[in-house]
Amino acid sequence: MRRTIQLVFIALFSLVPLSGAGQCGAGGNYCALGGGRLLDIDVHALVGGSYVTENYKDCFPEISDLNAGMGLAVGVGLGARFNLTRTFGLGTGINYISSRGTLDMAVTGQQSASISNVFQRSHYYAFDFPVYVSFSPCIANGVRWNFDIGLYYSYGTSGKQKNVIYDAKTNELGQLMTTRTVLETDYYKDGAFINSFKRADIGLHVDTGVTFLDRLRLGLRAHIGLKNVAKSTGLKNPSCHNINIMAVAGWRL
C-alpha cells in the first residue's frame, strides 16, 4: 500500500508542468476559464466534521442511552481533473485526512444491579482516493461553478480509541461502589471496545464549489460510506458507516 501511495504522488507531481499549458504568452495573462487545458492540477486544504453511524442499541439491549457526536476532521490533498470539454471532465486525487469522533453511552447490568457510563474518544488517519465526473459551467465573468459526483476509496493508516468507563454497583451491604477504568486500544485492530474498524472503505463522493479568477477554489465535499466498517469478533455484528463533510479551499496550479 505504501508503494502505491508513493507512485500516485509521483504521477501527480509529474503532471504539474502540463497544467500550465493553457497560459497566454504576453504579460502572464490567462486564457478564458478552462483555458483549453487538458489537465488541471490543484492543491487544497480541508476542514470539517467526521461522523460514524452505528446501530449499537439494536444489537445490545443493555445499552440504555447513547449519544454519538461529530468530531473535527482536517486534511490536505492534491487533485487532478482531465478536461474532456470546457464544461465536462473526469477527476481524481489523493487526500490525507485526520478524523476524530465521540461516543457516550450508559450500559445497565443484569436486573439493574449495576450501571456503566462509557465515554469514548477516537482519533484516526486515512488516505482517500476519489474518482468522479465533473460538470463545471462558467456562471459569471471569471467565476466557474463545479459539481462533482463519483466514488471514493479510503485506507486507514493508524488510529487510537480511548474509553473512560465509570462502573457503579451496589454491594451486599447496600453500599454504592464506583470504579474508573481507562481502556486505550488501536482503532483498527481487534480488542477495541464493542468493535474495531476495517481499514478499507468505499463510498459516495459529492463535491461542489466555485472557482474565482481561474485559481482560487472554495467548496464543500461529502464522503458517505457505503461499506460496513465495523469489525467484530463477537456473536453480534454491529453496522457502522463513515460520513465526512468538509469545506475545501484550494489553489489551481
Tab-separated table of C-alpha atoms in Angstrom:
chain	number	residue	atom	x	y	z
A	1	MET	CA	0.000	0.000	0.000
A	2	ARG	CA	2.824	2.440	0.836
A	3	ARG	CA	4.425	1.843	-2.560
A	4	THR	CA	1.098	2.501	-4.309
A	5	ILE	CA	0.695	5.824	-2.472
A	6	GLN	CA	4.224	6.877	-3.453
A	7	LEU	CA	3.540	6.072	-7.116
A	8	VAL	CA	0.334	8.143	-7.039
A	9	PHE	CA	2.209	11.159	-5.622
A	10	ILE	CA	4.968	10.816	-8.237
A	11	ALA	CA	2.407	10.604	-11.040
A	12	LEU	CA	0.511	13.670	-9.852
A	13	PHE	CA	3.622	15.804	-9.386
A	14	SER	CA	4.962	14.778	-12.788
A	15	LEU	CA	1.807	16.190	-14.365
A	16	VAL	CA	2.076	19.609	-12.711
A	17	PRO	CA	4.105	21.223	-15.577
A	18	LEU	CA	1.380	20.202	-18.045
A	19	SER	CA	-1.199	22.215	-16.104
A	20	GLY	CA	0.385	25.466	-17.274
A	21	ALA	CA	-0.144	24.698	-20.957
A	22	GLY	CA	-3.190	26.990	-21.124
A	23	GLN	CA	-1.317	30.217	-20.270
A	24	CYS	CA	-1.314	33.005	-22.790
A	25	GLY	CA	2.105	34.305	-23.641
A	26	ALA	CA	2.256	38.028	-23.031
A	27	GLY	CA	2.073	39.586	-19.583
A	28	GLY	CA	1.303	36.328	-17.799
A	29	ASN	CA	-2.420	36.661	-18.598
A	30	TYR	CA	-4.509	33.548	-18.649
A	31	CYS	CA	-6.908	32.421	-21.309
A	32	ALA	CA	-10.648	32.291	-20.575
A	33	LEU	CA	-11.722	29.939	-17.788
A	34	GLY	CA	-10.792	26.404	-18.716
A	35	GLY	CA	-8.086	27.814	-20.971
A	36	GLY	CA	-8.352	24.839	-23.320
A	37	ARG	CA	-6.112	22.904	-20.931
A	38	LEU	CA	-6.280	19.143	-20.970
A	39	LEU	CA	-5.305	18.825	-17.313
A	40	ASP	CA	-5.920	20.918	-14.194
A	41	ILE	CA	-3.929	20.332	-11.003
A	42	ASP	CA	-4.832	21.843	-7.637
A	43	VAL	CA	-3.605	21.714	-4.057
A	44	HIS	CA	-6.172	22.072	-1.302
A	45	ALA	CA	-6.865	22.006	2.416
A	46	LEU	CA	-9.958	20.522	4.046
A	47	VAL	CA	-11.660	21.130	7.382
A	48	GLY	CA	-14.991	19.912	8.705
A	49	GLY	CA	-16.529	17.086	10.658
A	50	SER	CA	-16.427	13.287	10.726
A	51	TYR	CA	-19.168	11.016	11.993
A	52	VAL	CA	-19.627	7.261	12.335
A	53	THR	CA	-23.174	5.896	12.198
A	54	GLU	CA	-23.938	2.828	14.342
A	55	ASN	CA	-26.767	0.522	15.446
A	56	TYR	CA	-25.395	-0.433	18.864
A	57	LYS	CA	-28.720	-0.078	20.698
A	58	ASP	CA	-30.361	-2.511	18.272
A	59	CYS	CA	-27.584	-5.054	18.800
A	60	PHE	CA	-27.099	-4.645	22.538
A	61	PRO	CA	-30.264	-4.123	24.639
A	62	GLU	CA	-28.056	-3.471	27.686
A	63	ILE	CA	-27.308	-0.001	26.267
A	64	SER	CA	-29.960	2.250	27.805
A	65	ASP	CA	-28.716	5.566	26.414
A	66	LEU	CA	-26.318	6.507	23.615
A	67	ASN	CA	-25.099	9.751	22.089
A	68	ALA	CA	-22.726	9.887	19.113
A	69	GLY	CA	-21.059	13.171	18.214
A	70	MET	CA	-19.326	14.586	15.163
A	71	GLY	CA	-15.614	15.245	15.603
A	72	LEU	CA	-13.134	17.530	13.904
A	73	ALA	CA	-11.675	16.396	10.576
A	74	VAL	CA	-8.805	18.164	8.784
A	75	GLY	CA	-6.701	17.243	5.781
A	76	VAL	CA	-4.596	18.207	2.769
A	77	GLY	CA	-4.551	16.888	-0.748
A	78	LEU	CA	-3.851	17.081	-4.473
A	79	GLY	CA	-6.496	16.993	-7.185
A	80	ALA	CA	-6.342	16.324	-10.924
A	81	ARG	CA	-9.091	16.998	-13.477
A	82	PHE	CA	-8.936	15.828	-17.089
A	83	ASN	CA	-10.976	18.242	-19.232
A	84	LEU	CA	-12.881	16.416	-21.966
A	85	THR	CA	-14.749	19.611	-22.894
A	86	ARG	CA	-14.828	23.135	-21.434
A	87	THR	CA	-17.601	22.116	-19.018
A	88	PHE	CA	-17.145	18.370	-18.529
A	89	GLY	CA	-14.262	16.308	-17.209
A	90	LEU	CA	-13.029	13.364	-15.167
A	91	GLY	CA	-11.281	13.891	-11.854
A	92	THR	CA	-9.250	12.087	-9.220
A	93	GLY	CA	-6.849	12.924	-6.414
A	94	ILE	CA	-5.325	11.922	-3.126
A	95	ASN	CA	-6.063	13.307	0.354
A	96	TYR	CA	-4.664	12.625	3.805
A	97	ILE	CA	-7.310	13.108	6.499
A	98	SER	CA	-7.183	13.235	10.309
A	99	SER	CA	-10.589	12.465	11.857
A	100	ARG	CA	-11.993	12.442	15.386
A	101	GLY	CA	-15.221	11.122	16.867
A	102	THR	CA	-17.046	10.865	20.183
A	103	LEU	CA	-19.466	8.341	21.649
A	104	ASP	CA	-21.072	8.336	25.114
A	105	MET	CA	-23.291	5.545	26.406
A	106	ALA	CA	-24.882	4.093	29.507
A	107	VAL	CA	-24.874	0.307	29.958
A	108	THR	CA	-27.174	-1.346	32.503
A	109	GLY	CA	-26.217	-4.649	34.109
A	110	GLN	CA	-28.447	-7.592	34.937
A	111	GLN	CA	-31.536	-6.643	36.969
A	112	SER	CA	-30.227	-3.047	37.045
A	113	ALA	CA	-27.784	-4.012	39.809
A	114	SER	CA	-25.004	-2.076	38.094
A	115	ILE	CA	-24.616	0.657	35.523
A	116	SER	CA	-21.629	1.766	33.472
A	117	ASN	CA	-21.073	5.101	31.783
A	118	VAL	CA	-18.679	4.937	28.845
A	119	PHE	CA	-17.019	7.997	27.284
A	120	GLN	CA	-15.292	7.066	24.043
A	121	ARG	CA	-12.933	9.282	22.027
A	122	SER	CA	-11.489	8.154	18.688
A	123	HIS	CA	-8.755	9.653	16.502
A	124	TYR	CA	-7.685	8.060	13.232
A	125	TYR	CA	-5.816	8.858	9.998
A	126	ALA	CA	-6.578	7.736	6.470
A	127	PHE	CA	-5.764	8.328	2.803
A	128	ASP	CA	-8.682	8.714	0.414
A	129	PHE	CA	-8.754	8.494	-3.373
A	130	PRO	CA	-11.851	9.943	-5.104
A	131	VAL	CA	-12.735	9.216	-8.740
A	132	TYR	CA	-15.550	11.304	-10.208
A	133	VAL	CA	-17.166	13.033	-13.160
A	134	SER	CA	-17.171	16.841	-13.038
A	135	PHE	CA	-19.576	19.372	-14.539
A	136	SER	CA	-18.183	22.925	-14.398
A	137	PRO	CA	-20.005	25.669	-16.339
A	138	CYS	CA	-18.958	29.317	-16.298
A	139	ILE	CA	-21.597	31.252	-14.303
A	140	ALA	CA	-20.061	34.763	-14.447
A	141	ASN	CA	-17.032	36.598	-15.753
A	142	GLY	CA	-14.067	34.902	-14.089
A	143	VAL	CA	-16.275	32.580	-11.995
A	144	ARG	CA	-16.835	28.875	-12.615
A	145	TRP	CA	-19.139	26.545	-10.638
A	146	ASN	CA	-18.451	22.837	-10.347
A	147	PHE	CA	-20.446	19.796	-9.326
A	148	ASP	CA	-18.566	16.516	-8.930
A	149	ILE	CA	-20.027	13.089	-8.211
A	150	GLY	CA	-18.385	9.678	-8.059
A	151	LEU	CA	-16.878	7.177	-5.645
A	152	TYR	CA	-14.007	7.219	-3.177
A	153	TYR	CA	-11.753	4.587	-1.689
A	154	SER	CA	-10.045	5.196	1.639
A	155	TYR	CA	-7.433	3.291	3.606
A	156	GLY	CA	-6.769	3.857	7.304
A	157	THR	CA	-3.137	4.136	8.313
A	158	SER	CA	-3.334	4.449	12.098
A	159	GLY	CA	-5.655	5.405	14.933
A	160	LYS	CA	-6.446	5.189	18.623
A	161	GLN	CA	-9.607	4.661	20.622
A	162	LYS	CA	-9.756	5.789	24.265
A	163	ASN	CA	-12.576	4.694	26.567
A	164	VAL	CA	-13.104	6.039	30.069
A	165	ILE	CA	-15.536	3.694	31.885
A	166	TYR	CA	-17.233	4.535	35.171
A	167	ASP	CA	-18.816	1.475	36.852
A	168	ALA	CA	-21.325	1.846	39.686
A	169	LYS	CA	-22.740	-1.170	41.516
A	170	THR	CA	-24.341	-1.998	44.842
A	171	ASN	CA	-22.538	-4.486	47.106
A	172	GLU	CA	-24.043	-6.976	49.580
A	173	LEU	CA	-24.282	-4.258	52.265
A	174	GLY	CA	-26.273	-1.947	50.004
A	175	GLN	CA	-23.356	0.417	49.514
A	176	LEU	CA	-22.790	2.058	46.116
A	177	MET	CA	-19.301	1.259	44.830
A	178	THR	CA	-17.756	3.111	41.889
A	179	THR	CA	-14.649	2.375	39.835
A	180	ARG	CA	-12.954	4.144	36.932
A	181	THR	CA	-11.237	2.267	34.107
A	182	VAL	CA	-9.302	3.666	31.157
A	183	LEU	CA	-9.062	1.456	28.083
A	184	GLU	CA	-6.865	2.554	25.170
A	185	THR	CA	-6.776	0.397	22.052
A	186	ASP	CA	-5.817	0.569	18.393
A	187	TYR	CA	-8.645	1.871	16.213
A	188	TYR	CA	-8.125	-0.761	13.520
A	189	LYS	CA	-7.011	-3.815	15.486
A	190	ASP	CA	-9.021	-6.345	17.480
A	191	GLY	CA	-9.594	-5.585	21.151
A	192	ALA	CA	-11.352	-2.228	20.804
A	193	PHE	CA	-14.475	-1.532	22.892
A	194	ILE	CA	-17.547	-3.157	21.214
A	195	ASN	CA	-15.750	-3.343	17.858
A	196	SER	CA	-12.683	-2.167	15.982
A	197	PHE	CA	-12.834	-0.830	12.416
A	198	LYS	CA	-11.789	-2.036	8.976
A	199	ARG	CA	-9.046	-0.037	7.291
A	200	ALA	CA	-10.591	-0.070	3.817
A	201	ASP	CA	-13.748	1.847	2.998
A	202	ILE	CA	-15.620	2.781	-0.170
A	203	GLY	CA	-18.470	5.195	-0.668
A	204	LEU	CA	-20.109	8.094	-2.461
A	205	HIS	CA	-18.099	11.246	-3.282
A	206	VAL	CA	-20.039	14.503	-3.786
A	207	ASP	CA	-18.338	17.886	-4.201
A	208	THR	CA	-19.497	21.337	-5.197
A	209	GLY	CA	-17.725	24.687	-5.258
A	210	VAL	CA	-16.825	27.875	-7.071
A	211	THR	CA	-13.515	28.821	-8.730
A	212	PHE	CA	-12.605	32.515	-8.819
A	213	LEU	CA	-10.203	34.109	-11.338
A	214	ASP	CA	-9.263	30.669	-12.649
A	215	ARG	CA	-7.230	29.999	-9.496
A	216	LEU	CA	-8.923	30.157	-6.064
A	217	ARG	CA	-11.447	27.434	-5.352
A	218	LEU	CA	-13.858	27.288	-2.401
A	219	GLY	CA	-16.257	24.411	-1.955
A	220	LEU	CA	-17.905	21.719	0.115
A	221	ARG	CA	-17.237	17.974	-0.009
A	222	ALA	CA	-19.149	14.996	1.385
A	223	HIS	CA	-17.987	11.393	1.663
A	224	ILE	CA	-20.738	8.927	2.566
A	225	GLY	CA	-19.533	5.414	3.321
A	226	LEU	CA	-21.384	2.524	1.690
A	227	LYS	CA	-19.413	-0.251	3.375
A	228	ASN	CA	-19.951	-1.610	6.880
A	229	VAL	CA	-16.601	-0.822	8.507
A	230	ALA	CA	-17.344	-2.413	11.895
A	231	LYS	CA	-15.016	-5.340	12.641
A	232	SER	CA	-16.383	-7.510	15.420
A	233	THR	CA	-15.171	-10.821	16.808
A	234	GLY	CA	-18.297	-11.392	18.939
A	235	LEU	CA	-21.560	-13.173	18.237
A	236	LYS	CA	-23.269	-9.907	17.335
A	237	ASN	CA	-22.090	-7.868	14.380
A	238	PRO	CA	-22.959	-4.160	14.522
A	239	SER	CA	-23.087	-1.946	11.447
A	240	CYS	CA	-21.016	1.267	11.183
A	241	HIS	CA	-20.561	3.699	8.287
A	242	ASN	CA	-18.237	6.686	7.880
A	243	ILE	CA	-19.540	10.133	6.958
A	244	ASN	CA	-17.285	13.155	6.352
A	245	ILE	CA	-18.499	16.656	5.478
A	246	MET	CA	-15.692	19.141	4.857
A	247	ALA	CA	-15.113	22.618	3.478
A	248	VAL	CA	-12.435	22.825	0.784
A	249	ALA	CA	-10.092	25.701	-0.062
A	250	GLY	CA	-7.766	25.105	-2.985
A	251	TRP	CA	-5.408	26.759	-5.455
A	252	ARG	CA	-5.254	25.760	-9.114
A	253	LEU	CA	-1.653	25.415	-10.290
